[in-house]
Tab-separated table of C-alpha atoms in Angstrom:
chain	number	residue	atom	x	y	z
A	144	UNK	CA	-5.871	12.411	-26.943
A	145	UNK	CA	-7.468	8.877	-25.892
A	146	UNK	CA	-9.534	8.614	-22.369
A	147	UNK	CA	-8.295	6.939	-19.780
A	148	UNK	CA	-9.879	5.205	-16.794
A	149	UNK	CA	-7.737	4.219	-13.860
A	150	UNK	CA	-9.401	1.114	-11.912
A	151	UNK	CA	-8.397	1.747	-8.409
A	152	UNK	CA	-7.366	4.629	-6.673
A	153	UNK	CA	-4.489	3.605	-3.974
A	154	UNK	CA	-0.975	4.257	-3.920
A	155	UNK	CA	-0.542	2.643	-7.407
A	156	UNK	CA	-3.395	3.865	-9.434
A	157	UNK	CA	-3.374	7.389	-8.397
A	158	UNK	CA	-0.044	8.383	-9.014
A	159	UNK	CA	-0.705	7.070	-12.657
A	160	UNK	CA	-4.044	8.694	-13.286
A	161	UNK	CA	-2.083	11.809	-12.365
A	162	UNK	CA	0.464	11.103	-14.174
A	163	UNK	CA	-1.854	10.980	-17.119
A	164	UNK	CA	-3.874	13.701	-16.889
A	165	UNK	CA	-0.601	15.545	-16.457
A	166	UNK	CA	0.048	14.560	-20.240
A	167	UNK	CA	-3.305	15.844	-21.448
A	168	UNK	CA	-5.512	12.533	-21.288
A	169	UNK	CA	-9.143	12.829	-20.239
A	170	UNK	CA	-8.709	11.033	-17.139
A	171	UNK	CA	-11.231	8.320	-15.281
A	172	UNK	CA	-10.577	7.332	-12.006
A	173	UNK	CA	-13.359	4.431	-11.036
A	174	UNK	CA	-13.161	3.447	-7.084
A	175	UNK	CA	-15.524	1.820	-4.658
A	176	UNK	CA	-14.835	4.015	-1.755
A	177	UNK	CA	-17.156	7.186	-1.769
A	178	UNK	CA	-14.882	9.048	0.641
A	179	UNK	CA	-11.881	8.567	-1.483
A	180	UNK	CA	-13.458	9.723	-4.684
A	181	UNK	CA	-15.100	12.793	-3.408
A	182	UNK	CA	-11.779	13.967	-1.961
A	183	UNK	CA	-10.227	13.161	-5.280
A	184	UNK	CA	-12.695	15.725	-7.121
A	185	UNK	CA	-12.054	18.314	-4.223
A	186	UNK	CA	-8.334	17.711	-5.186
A	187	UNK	CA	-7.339	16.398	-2.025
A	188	UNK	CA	-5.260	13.285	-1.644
A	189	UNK	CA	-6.675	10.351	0.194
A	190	UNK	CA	-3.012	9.014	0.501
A	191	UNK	CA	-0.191	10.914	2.772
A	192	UNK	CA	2.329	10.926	-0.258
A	193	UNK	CA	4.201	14.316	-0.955
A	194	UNK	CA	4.206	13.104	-5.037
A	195	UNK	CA	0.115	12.830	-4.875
A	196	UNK	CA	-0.505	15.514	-2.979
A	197	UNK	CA	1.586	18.362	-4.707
A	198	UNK	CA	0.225	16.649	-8.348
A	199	UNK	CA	-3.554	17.193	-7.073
A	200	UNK	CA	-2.769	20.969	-5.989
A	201	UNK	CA	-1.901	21.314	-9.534
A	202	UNK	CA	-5.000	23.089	-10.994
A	203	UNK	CA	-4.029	21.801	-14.916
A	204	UNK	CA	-4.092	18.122	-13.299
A	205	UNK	CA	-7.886	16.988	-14.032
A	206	UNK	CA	-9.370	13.285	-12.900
A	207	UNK	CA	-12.829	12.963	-12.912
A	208	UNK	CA	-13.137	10.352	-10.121
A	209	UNK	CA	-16.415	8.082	-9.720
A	210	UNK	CA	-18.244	5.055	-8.211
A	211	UNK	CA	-20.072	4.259	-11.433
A	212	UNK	CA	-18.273	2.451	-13.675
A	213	UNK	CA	-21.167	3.597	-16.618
A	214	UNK	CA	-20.215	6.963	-16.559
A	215	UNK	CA	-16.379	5.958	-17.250
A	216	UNK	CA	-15.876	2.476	-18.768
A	217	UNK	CA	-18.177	2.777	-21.819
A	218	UNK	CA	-16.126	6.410	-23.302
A	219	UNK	CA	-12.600	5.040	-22.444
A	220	UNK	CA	-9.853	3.796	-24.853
A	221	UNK	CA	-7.711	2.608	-22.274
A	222	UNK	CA	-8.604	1.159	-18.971
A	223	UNK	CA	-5.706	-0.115	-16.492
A	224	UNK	CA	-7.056	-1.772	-13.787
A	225	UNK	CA	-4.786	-1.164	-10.570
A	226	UNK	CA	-6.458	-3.204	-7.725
A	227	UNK	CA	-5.157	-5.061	-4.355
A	228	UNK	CA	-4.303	-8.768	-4.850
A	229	UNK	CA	-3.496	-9.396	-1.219
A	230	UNK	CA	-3.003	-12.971	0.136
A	231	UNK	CA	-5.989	-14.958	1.784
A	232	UNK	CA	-5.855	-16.924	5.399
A	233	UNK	CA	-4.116	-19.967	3.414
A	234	UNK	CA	-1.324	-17.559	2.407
A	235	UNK	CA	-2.815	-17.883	-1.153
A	236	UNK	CA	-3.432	-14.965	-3.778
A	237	UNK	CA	-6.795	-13.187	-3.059
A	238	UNK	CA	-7.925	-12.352	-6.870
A	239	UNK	CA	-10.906	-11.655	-5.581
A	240	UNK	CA	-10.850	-7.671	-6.300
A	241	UNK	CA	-9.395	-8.179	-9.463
A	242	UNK	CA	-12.061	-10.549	-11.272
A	243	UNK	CA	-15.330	-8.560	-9.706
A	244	UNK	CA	-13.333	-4.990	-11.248
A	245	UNK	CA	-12.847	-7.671	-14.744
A	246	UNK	CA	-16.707	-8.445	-14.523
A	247	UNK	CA	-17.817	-5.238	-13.883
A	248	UNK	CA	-15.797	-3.811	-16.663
A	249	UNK	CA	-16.399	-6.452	-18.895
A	250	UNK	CA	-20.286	-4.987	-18.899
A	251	UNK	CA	-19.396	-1.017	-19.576
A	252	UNK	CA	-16.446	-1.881	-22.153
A	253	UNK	CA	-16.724	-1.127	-25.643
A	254	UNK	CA	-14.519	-3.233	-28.456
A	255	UNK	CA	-11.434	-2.332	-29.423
A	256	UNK	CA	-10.341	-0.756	-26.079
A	257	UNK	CA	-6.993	-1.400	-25.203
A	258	UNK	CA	-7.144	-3.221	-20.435
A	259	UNK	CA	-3.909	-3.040	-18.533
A	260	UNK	CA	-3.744	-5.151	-15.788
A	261	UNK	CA	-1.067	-3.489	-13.361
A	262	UNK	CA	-1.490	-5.749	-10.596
A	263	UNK	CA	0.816	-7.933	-9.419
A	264	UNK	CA	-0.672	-11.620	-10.378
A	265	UNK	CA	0.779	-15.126	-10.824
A	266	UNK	CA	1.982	-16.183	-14.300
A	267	UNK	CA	-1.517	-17.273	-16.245
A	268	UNK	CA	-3.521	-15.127	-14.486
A	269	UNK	CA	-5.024	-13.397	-17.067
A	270	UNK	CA	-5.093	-16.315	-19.457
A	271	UNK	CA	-6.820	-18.358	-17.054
A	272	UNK	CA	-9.059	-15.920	-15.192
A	273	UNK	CA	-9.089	-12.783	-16.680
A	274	UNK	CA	-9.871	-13.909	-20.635
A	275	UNK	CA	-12.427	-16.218	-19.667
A	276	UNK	CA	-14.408	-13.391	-17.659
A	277	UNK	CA	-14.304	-11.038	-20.828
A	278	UNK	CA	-15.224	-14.216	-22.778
A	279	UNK	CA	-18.412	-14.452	-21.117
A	280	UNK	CA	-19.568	-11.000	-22.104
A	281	UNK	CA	-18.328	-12.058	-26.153
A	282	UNK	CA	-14.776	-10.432	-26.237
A	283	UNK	CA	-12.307	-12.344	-27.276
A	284	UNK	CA	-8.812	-11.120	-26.387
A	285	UNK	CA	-7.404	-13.842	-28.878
A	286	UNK	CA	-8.846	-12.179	-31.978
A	287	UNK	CA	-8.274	-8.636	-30.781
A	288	UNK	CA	-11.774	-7.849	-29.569
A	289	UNK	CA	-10.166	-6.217	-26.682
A	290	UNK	CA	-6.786	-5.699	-26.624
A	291	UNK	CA	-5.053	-7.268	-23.283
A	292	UNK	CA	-2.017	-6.649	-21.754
A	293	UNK	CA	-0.112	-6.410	-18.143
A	294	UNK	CA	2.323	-4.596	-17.199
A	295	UNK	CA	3.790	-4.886	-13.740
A	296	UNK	CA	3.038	-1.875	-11.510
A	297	UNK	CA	6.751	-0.653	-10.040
A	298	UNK	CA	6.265	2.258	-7.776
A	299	UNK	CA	8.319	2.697	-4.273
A	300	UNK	CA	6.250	5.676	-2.318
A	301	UNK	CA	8.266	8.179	-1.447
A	302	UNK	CA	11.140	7.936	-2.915
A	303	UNK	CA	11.913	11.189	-4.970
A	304	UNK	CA	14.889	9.556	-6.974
A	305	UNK	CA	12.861	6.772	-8.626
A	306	UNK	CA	9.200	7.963	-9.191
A	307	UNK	CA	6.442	6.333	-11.153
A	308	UNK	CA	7.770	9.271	-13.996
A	309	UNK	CA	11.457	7.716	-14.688
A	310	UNK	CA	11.250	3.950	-13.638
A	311	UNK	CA	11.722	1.397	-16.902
A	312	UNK	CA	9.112	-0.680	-17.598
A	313	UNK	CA	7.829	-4.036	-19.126
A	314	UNK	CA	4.599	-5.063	-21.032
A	315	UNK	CA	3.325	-8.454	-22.285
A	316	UNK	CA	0.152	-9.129	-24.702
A	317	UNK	CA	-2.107	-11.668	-25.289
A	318	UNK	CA	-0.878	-10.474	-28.396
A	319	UNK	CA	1.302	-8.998	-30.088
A	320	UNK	CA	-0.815	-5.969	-31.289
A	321	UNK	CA	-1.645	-6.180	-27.332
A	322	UNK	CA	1.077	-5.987	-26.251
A	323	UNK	CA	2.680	-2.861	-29.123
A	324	UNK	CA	-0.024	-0.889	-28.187
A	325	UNK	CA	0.517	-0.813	-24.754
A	326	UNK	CA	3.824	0.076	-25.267
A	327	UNK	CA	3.089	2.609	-27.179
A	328	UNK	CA	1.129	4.194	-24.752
A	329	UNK	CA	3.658	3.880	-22.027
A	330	UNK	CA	6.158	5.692	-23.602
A	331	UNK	CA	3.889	8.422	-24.274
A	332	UNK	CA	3.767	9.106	-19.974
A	333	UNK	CA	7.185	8.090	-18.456
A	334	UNK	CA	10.251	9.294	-19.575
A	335	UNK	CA	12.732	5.769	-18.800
A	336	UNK	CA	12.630	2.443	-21.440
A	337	UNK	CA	9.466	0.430	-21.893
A	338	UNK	CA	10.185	-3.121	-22.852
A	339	UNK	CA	8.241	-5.319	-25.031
A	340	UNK	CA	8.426	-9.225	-23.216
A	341	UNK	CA	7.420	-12.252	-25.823
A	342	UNK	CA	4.679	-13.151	-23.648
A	343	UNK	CA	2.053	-12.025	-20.965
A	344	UNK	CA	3.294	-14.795	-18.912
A	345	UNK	CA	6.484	-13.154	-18.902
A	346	UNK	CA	5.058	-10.215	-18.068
A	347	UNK	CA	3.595	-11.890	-15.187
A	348	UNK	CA	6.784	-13.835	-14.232
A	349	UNK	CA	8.429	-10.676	-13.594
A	350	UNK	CA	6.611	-9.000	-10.889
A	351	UNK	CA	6.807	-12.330	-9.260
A	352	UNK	CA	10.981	-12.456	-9.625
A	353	UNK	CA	11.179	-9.161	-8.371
A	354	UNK	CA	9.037	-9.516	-5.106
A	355	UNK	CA	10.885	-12.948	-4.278
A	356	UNK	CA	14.497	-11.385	-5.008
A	357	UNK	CA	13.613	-8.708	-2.357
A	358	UNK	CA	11.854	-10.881	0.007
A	359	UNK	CA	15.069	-13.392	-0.162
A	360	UNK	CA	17.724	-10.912	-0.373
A	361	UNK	CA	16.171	-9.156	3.019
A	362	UNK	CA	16.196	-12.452	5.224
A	363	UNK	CA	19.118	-13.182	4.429
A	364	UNK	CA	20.468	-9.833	5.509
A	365	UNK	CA	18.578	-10.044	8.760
A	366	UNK	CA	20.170	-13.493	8.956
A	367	UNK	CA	23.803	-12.356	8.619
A	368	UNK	CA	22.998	-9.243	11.164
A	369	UNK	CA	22.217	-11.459	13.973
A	370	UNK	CA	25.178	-13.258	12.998
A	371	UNK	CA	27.864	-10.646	12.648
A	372	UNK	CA	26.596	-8.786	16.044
A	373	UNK	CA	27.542	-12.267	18.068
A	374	UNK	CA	30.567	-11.352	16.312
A	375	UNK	CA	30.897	-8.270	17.797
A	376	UNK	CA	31.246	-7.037	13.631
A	377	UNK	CA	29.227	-3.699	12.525
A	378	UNK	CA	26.971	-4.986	9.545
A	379	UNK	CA	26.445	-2.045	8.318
A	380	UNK	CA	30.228	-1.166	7.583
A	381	UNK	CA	30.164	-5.204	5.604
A	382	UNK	CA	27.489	-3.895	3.185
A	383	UNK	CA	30.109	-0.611	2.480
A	384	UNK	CA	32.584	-2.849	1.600
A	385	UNK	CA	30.845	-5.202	-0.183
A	386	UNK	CA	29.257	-2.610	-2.238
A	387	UNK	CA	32.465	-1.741	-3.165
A	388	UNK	CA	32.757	-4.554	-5.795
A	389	UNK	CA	31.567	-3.530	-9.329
A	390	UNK	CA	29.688	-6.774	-10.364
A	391	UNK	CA	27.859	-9.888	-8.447
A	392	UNK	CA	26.503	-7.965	-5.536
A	393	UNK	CA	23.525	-5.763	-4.472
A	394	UNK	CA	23.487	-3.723	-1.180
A	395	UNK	CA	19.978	-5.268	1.442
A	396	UNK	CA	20.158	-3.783	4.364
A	397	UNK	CA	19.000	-5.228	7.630
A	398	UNK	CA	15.273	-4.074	9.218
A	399	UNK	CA	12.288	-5.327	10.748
A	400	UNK	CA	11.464	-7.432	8.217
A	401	UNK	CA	10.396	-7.289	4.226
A	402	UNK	CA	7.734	-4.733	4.569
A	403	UNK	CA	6.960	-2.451	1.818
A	404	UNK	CA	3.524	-1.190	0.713
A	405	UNK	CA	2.380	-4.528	-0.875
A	406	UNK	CA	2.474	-5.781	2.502
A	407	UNK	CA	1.240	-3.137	4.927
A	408	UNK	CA	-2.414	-3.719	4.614
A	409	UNK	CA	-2.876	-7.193	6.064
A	410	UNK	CA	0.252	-7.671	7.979
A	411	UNK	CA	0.904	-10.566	9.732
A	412	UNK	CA	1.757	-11.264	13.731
A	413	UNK	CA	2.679	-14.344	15.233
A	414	UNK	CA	0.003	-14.579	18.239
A	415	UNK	CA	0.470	-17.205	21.329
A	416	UNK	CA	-2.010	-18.901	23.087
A	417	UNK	CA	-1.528	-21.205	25.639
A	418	UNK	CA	1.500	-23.589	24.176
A	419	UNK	CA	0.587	-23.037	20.617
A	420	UNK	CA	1.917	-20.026	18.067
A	421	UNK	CA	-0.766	-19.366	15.298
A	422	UNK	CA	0.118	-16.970	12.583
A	423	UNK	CA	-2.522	-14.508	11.738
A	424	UNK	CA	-3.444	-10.673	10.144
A	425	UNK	CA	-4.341	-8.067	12.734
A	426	UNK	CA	-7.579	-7.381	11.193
A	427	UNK	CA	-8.267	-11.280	11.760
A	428	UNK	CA	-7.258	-11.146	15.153
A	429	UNK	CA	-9.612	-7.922	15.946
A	430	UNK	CA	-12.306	-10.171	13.898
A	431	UNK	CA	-11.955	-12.747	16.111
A	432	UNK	CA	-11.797	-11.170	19.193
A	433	UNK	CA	-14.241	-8.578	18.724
A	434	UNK	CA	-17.456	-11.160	18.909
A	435	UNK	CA	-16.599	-11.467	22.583
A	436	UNK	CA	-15.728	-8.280	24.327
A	437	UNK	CA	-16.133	-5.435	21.900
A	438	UNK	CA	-16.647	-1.964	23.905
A	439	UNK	CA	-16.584	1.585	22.042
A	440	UNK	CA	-15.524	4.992	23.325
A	441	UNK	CA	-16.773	7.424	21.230
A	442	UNK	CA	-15.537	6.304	17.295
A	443	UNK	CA	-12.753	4.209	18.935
A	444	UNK	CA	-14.082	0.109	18.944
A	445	UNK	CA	-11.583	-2.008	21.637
A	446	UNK	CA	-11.744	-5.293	22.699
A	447	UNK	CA	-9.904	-7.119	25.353
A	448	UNK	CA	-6.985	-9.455	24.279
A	449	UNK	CA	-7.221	-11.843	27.301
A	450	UNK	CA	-4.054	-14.389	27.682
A	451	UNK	CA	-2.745	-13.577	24.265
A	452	UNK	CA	0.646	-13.057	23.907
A	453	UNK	CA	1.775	-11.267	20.523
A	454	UNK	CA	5.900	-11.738	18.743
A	455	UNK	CA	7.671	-8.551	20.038
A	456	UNK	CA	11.043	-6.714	20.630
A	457	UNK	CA	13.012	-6.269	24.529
A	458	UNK	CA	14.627	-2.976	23.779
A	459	UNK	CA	15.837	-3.982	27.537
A	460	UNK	CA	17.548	-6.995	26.541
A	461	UNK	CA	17.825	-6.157	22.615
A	462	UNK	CA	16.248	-9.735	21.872
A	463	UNK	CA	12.496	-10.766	20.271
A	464	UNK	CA	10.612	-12.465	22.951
A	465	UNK	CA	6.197	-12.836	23.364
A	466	UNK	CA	4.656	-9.963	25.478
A	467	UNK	CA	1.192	-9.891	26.580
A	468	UNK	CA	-1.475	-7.830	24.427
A	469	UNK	CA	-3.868	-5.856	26.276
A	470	UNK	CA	-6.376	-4.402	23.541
A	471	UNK	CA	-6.485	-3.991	20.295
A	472	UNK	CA	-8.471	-1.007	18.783
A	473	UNK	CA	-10.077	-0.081	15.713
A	474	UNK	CA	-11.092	3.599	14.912
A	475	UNK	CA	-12.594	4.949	11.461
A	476	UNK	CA	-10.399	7.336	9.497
A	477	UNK	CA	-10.742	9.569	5.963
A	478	UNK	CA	-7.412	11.038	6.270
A	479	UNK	CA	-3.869	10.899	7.248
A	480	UNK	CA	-1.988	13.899	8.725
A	481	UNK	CA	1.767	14.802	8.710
A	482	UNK	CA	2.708	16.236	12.069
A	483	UNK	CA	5.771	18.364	12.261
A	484	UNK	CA	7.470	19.926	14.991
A	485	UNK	CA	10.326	21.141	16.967
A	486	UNK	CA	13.563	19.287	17.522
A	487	UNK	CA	12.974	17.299	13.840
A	488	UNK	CA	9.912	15.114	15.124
A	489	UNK	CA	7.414	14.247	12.674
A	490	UNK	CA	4.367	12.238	12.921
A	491	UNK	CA	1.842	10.384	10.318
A	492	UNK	CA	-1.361	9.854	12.355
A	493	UNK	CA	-4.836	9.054	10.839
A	494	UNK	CA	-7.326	12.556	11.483
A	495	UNK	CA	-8.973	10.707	14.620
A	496	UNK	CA	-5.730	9.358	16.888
A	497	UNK	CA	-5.509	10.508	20.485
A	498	UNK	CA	-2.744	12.171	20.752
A	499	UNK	CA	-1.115	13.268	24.191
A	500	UNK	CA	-0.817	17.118	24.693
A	501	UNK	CA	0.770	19.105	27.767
A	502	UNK	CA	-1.190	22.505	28.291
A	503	UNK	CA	-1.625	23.028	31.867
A	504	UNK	CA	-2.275	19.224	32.387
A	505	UNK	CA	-1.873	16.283	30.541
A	506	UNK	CA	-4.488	15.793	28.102
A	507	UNK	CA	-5.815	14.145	24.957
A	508	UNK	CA	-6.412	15.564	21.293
A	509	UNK	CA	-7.743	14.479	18.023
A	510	UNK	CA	-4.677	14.813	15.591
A	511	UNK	CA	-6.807	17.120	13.443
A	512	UNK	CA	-7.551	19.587	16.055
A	513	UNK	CA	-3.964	20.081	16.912
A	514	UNK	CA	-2.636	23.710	16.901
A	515	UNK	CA	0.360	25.128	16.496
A	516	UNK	CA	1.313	25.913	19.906
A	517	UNK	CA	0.072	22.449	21.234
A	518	UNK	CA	3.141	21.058	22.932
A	519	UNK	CA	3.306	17.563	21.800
A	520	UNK	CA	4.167	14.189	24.480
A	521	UNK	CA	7.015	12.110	22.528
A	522	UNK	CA	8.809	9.373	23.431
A	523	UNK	CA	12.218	9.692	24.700
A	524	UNK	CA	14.992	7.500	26.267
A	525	UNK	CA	14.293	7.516	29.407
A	526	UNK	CA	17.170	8.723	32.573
A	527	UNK	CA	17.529	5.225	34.880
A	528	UNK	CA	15.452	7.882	37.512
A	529	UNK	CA	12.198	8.251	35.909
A	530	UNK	CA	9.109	10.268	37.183
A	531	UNK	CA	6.065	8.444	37.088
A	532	UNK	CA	3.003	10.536	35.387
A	533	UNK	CA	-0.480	8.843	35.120
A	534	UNK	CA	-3.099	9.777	32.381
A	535	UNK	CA	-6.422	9.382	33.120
A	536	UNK	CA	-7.086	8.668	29.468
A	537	UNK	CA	-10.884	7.878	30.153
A	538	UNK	CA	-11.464	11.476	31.882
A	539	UNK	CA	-9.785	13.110	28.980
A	540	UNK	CA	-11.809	11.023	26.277
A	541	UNK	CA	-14.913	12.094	28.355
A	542	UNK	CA	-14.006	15.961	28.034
A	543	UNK	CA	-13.525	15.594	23.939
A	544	UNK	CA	-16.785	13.886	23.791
C-alpha cells in the first residue's frame, strides 16, 4: 500500500487521513499546531465531531501525526494538502496557507509523487500559483514530474447520512495521467462515484458553483421568510409543498444566515460607530480594540468595547436592530467538550469557559472540571415576574484562581 501524508489536520483533513489509514495506508498527518498533533498520536480528537472521535478510538486506525514535514513528505506517494483558504480584510481569497504548505512541500517531495489539492480555490489557482511554486524547486507538473491534481473537499460535519465515506466526488489534472491517478486512488477509500472532469479548472469551477448555489439559494430563502411572515403565511409549510414537485426545485430553509464550517472561523459582524456601519471579523475587532484597554483575569484576555454598537436580534420585538457591546473576550483553548444533561440540554464549550453552577450558591466552573452532579444554570423563557439574582462573577473567578 502507498503512504500517504495529509497536509492539514482540521475538520477536512482529518476525517480523510482516517479514512485512509482505515483502508490500510501508512498514514502522514503534517500540521503546524503542536497541541493538535500530540493529541492526534494520543488518539484524541482535537475537533468535537462524533465521526473523528469514534475513528481515533479505533486502535487499527494508525496516523503518525507531525510538525516536520522531513520526516513525512520525502517517504510519501501521495500528499493531499487540506489547508484553510479563508478570505482577507478586502473580502479576497487568503492563499496564503496554501502556497507556504506548496513551498514547504515542494522542498521534502520526491518525483513522481502524486499532490491533491483539496482546498477550495478559484479556477487557475494551481496553474497560476501552485505550478509555478513547484517550478522553482525543478518539478514540472506539465511533463509529469509530479503529478497534480484537485479535487474539491465535500464534507458537511455531522451529518451521519452523507459522510466523507459515501459522498461522490470529482478530480481534475494538470493532466490527464494527473488527473487518472487520482481517481484511481479515490475510489480505492470512498464507496460513492468519482468523476474524472476534462480539466483542473473544472475541477476548480466546481467548488466555486457549489458554495455560490448555497450562499444564493439561502438569501433568498431568508428573503421570502421575512416576506411570507408579513403575510401572516408559515414558510416552513411553502418549502413542504414545494418540495412536493419532482423536478426544478431544491428545499433551503430559512436561518441566521449561510454559515457552515467554511465560514465559522473568521465570521463577520456588522459593527457601528458613531453614524457609520463598518463590516469586520471578530478577531479584527478584538485586534483592534485590544491595543487600548486589554485587561486579563486569569487565562481570560477582555477589553472594553466603548460606544460600539454590534448587528443583533430583539427577541422582544422579533426584529434585527444595533445593541451596545460591552466586552469582548478571548481565552486559550486545546479542547472542546460536549456537555449533556437532564431535560435534553447539551452544550459544546471549549475546556476553559466559565460556566454557571448552583451548589449552595451561585458559582463559576471551568467546563472541564464539571461533575456529574453539578447542577447546571441554563437559559429559559423567562415568567413576565422574574426574580432578580446577581453573580458576583469577579468573587467567583477569584476563588478558581
Amino acid at each position: 500500500m502507498a503512504t500517504i501524508t495529509i497536509v492539514g489536520l482540521g475538520y477536512v483533513g482529518l476525517p480523510l487521513a482516517c479514512l485512509c489509514a482505515e483502508k490500510g495506508f501508512k498514514v502522514y498527518g503534517f500540521d503546524i499546531d503542536k497541541n493538535k498533533v500530540d493529541l492526534i498520536n494520543k488518539s484524541q480528537s482535537p475537533i468535537d465531531d462524533e465521526y473523528i472521535i469514534n475513528k481515533l478510538k479505533n486502535s487499527k486506525i494508525k496516523i503518525h501525526a507531525t510538525i516536520n514535514p522531513s520526516e513525512c513528505i520525502p517517504v510519501s506517494d501521495i500528499v493531499i494538502v487540506c489547508v484553510p483558504t479563508p478570505a482577507d480584510k478586502s473580502n479576497s481569497p487568503d492563499l496564503t496557507a496554501i502556497m507556504e504548505s506548496t513551498s514547504t512541500i515542494s522542498k521534502f517531495i520526491k518525483q513522481n509523487t502524486l499532490l491533491i489539492i483539496e482546498s477550495t480555490i478559484y479556477p487557475g489557482t494551481i496553474e497560476e500559483i501552485i505550478v509555478p511554486i513547484l517550478k522553482k524547486q525543478r518539478f514540472d507538473a506539465y511533463k509529469n514530474d509530479i503529478f497534480v491534481a484537485h479535487c474539491p473537499e465535500r464534507i458537511d460535519p455531522g451529518n451521519k447520512k452523507w459522510t466523507i465515506e459515501n459522498l461522490p466526488r470529482v478530480v481534475g489534472g494538470i493532466t490527464k495521467e494527473s488527473s487518472k491517478k487520482a481517481a484511481e486512488f479515490y475510489r480505492s477509500i470512498i464507496d460513492a462515484d468519482v468523476i474524472e472532469l476534462s480539466s483542473i479548472k473544472a475541477a476548480e469551477a466546481t467548488k466555486i458553483m457549489e458554495n455560490t448555489f448555497r450562499d444564493v439559494n439561502i438569501a433568498f430563502v431568508n428573503e421570502m421568510a421575512k416576506s411570507f411572515d408579513k403575510a401572516g403565511i408559515d414558510i416552513i409549510e411553502v418549502i413542504k409543498g414545494a418540495s412536493t414537485k419532482p423536478f426544478a426545485f431544491m428545499p433551503h430553509y430559512p436561518g441566521a444566515g449561510v454559515g457552515g464550517h467554511c465560514f465559522d472561523k473568521n465570521e463577520w459582524i456588522f459593527v457601528k460607530y458613531e453614524d457609520s456601519v463598518y463590516p469586520m471579523k471578530i478577531g479584527e475587532l478584538y485586534e483592534l480594540l485590544k491595543y487600548y484597554n486589554e485587561a486579563e483575569i486569569g487565562e481570560t484576555r477582555l477589553v472594553n468595547a466603548g460606544n460600539l454598537e454590534v448587528l443583533s436580534f430583539d427577541l422582544d420585538n422579533k426584529k434585527s436592530c444595533y445593541k451596545p457591546l460591552k466586552l469582548l473576550s478571548k481565552r486559550p483553548y486545546q479542547n472542546m467538550l460536549r456537555i449533556n444533561a437532564v431535560g435534553n440540554y447539551s452544550l459544546k464549550l471549549t475546556d476553559k469557559h466559565p460556566v454557571v453552577v448552583f451548589n449552595n450558591g451561585l458559582k463559576i466552573k471551568p467546563a472541564d472540571k464539571l461533575g456529574r452532579n453539578d447542577r447546571l444554570v441554563v437559559s429559559l423563557e423567562l415568567p413576565e415576574i422574574e426574580k432578580e439574582i446577581k453573580i458576583d462573577i469577579i468573587e467567583n473567578i477569584n476563588e478558581e484562581l
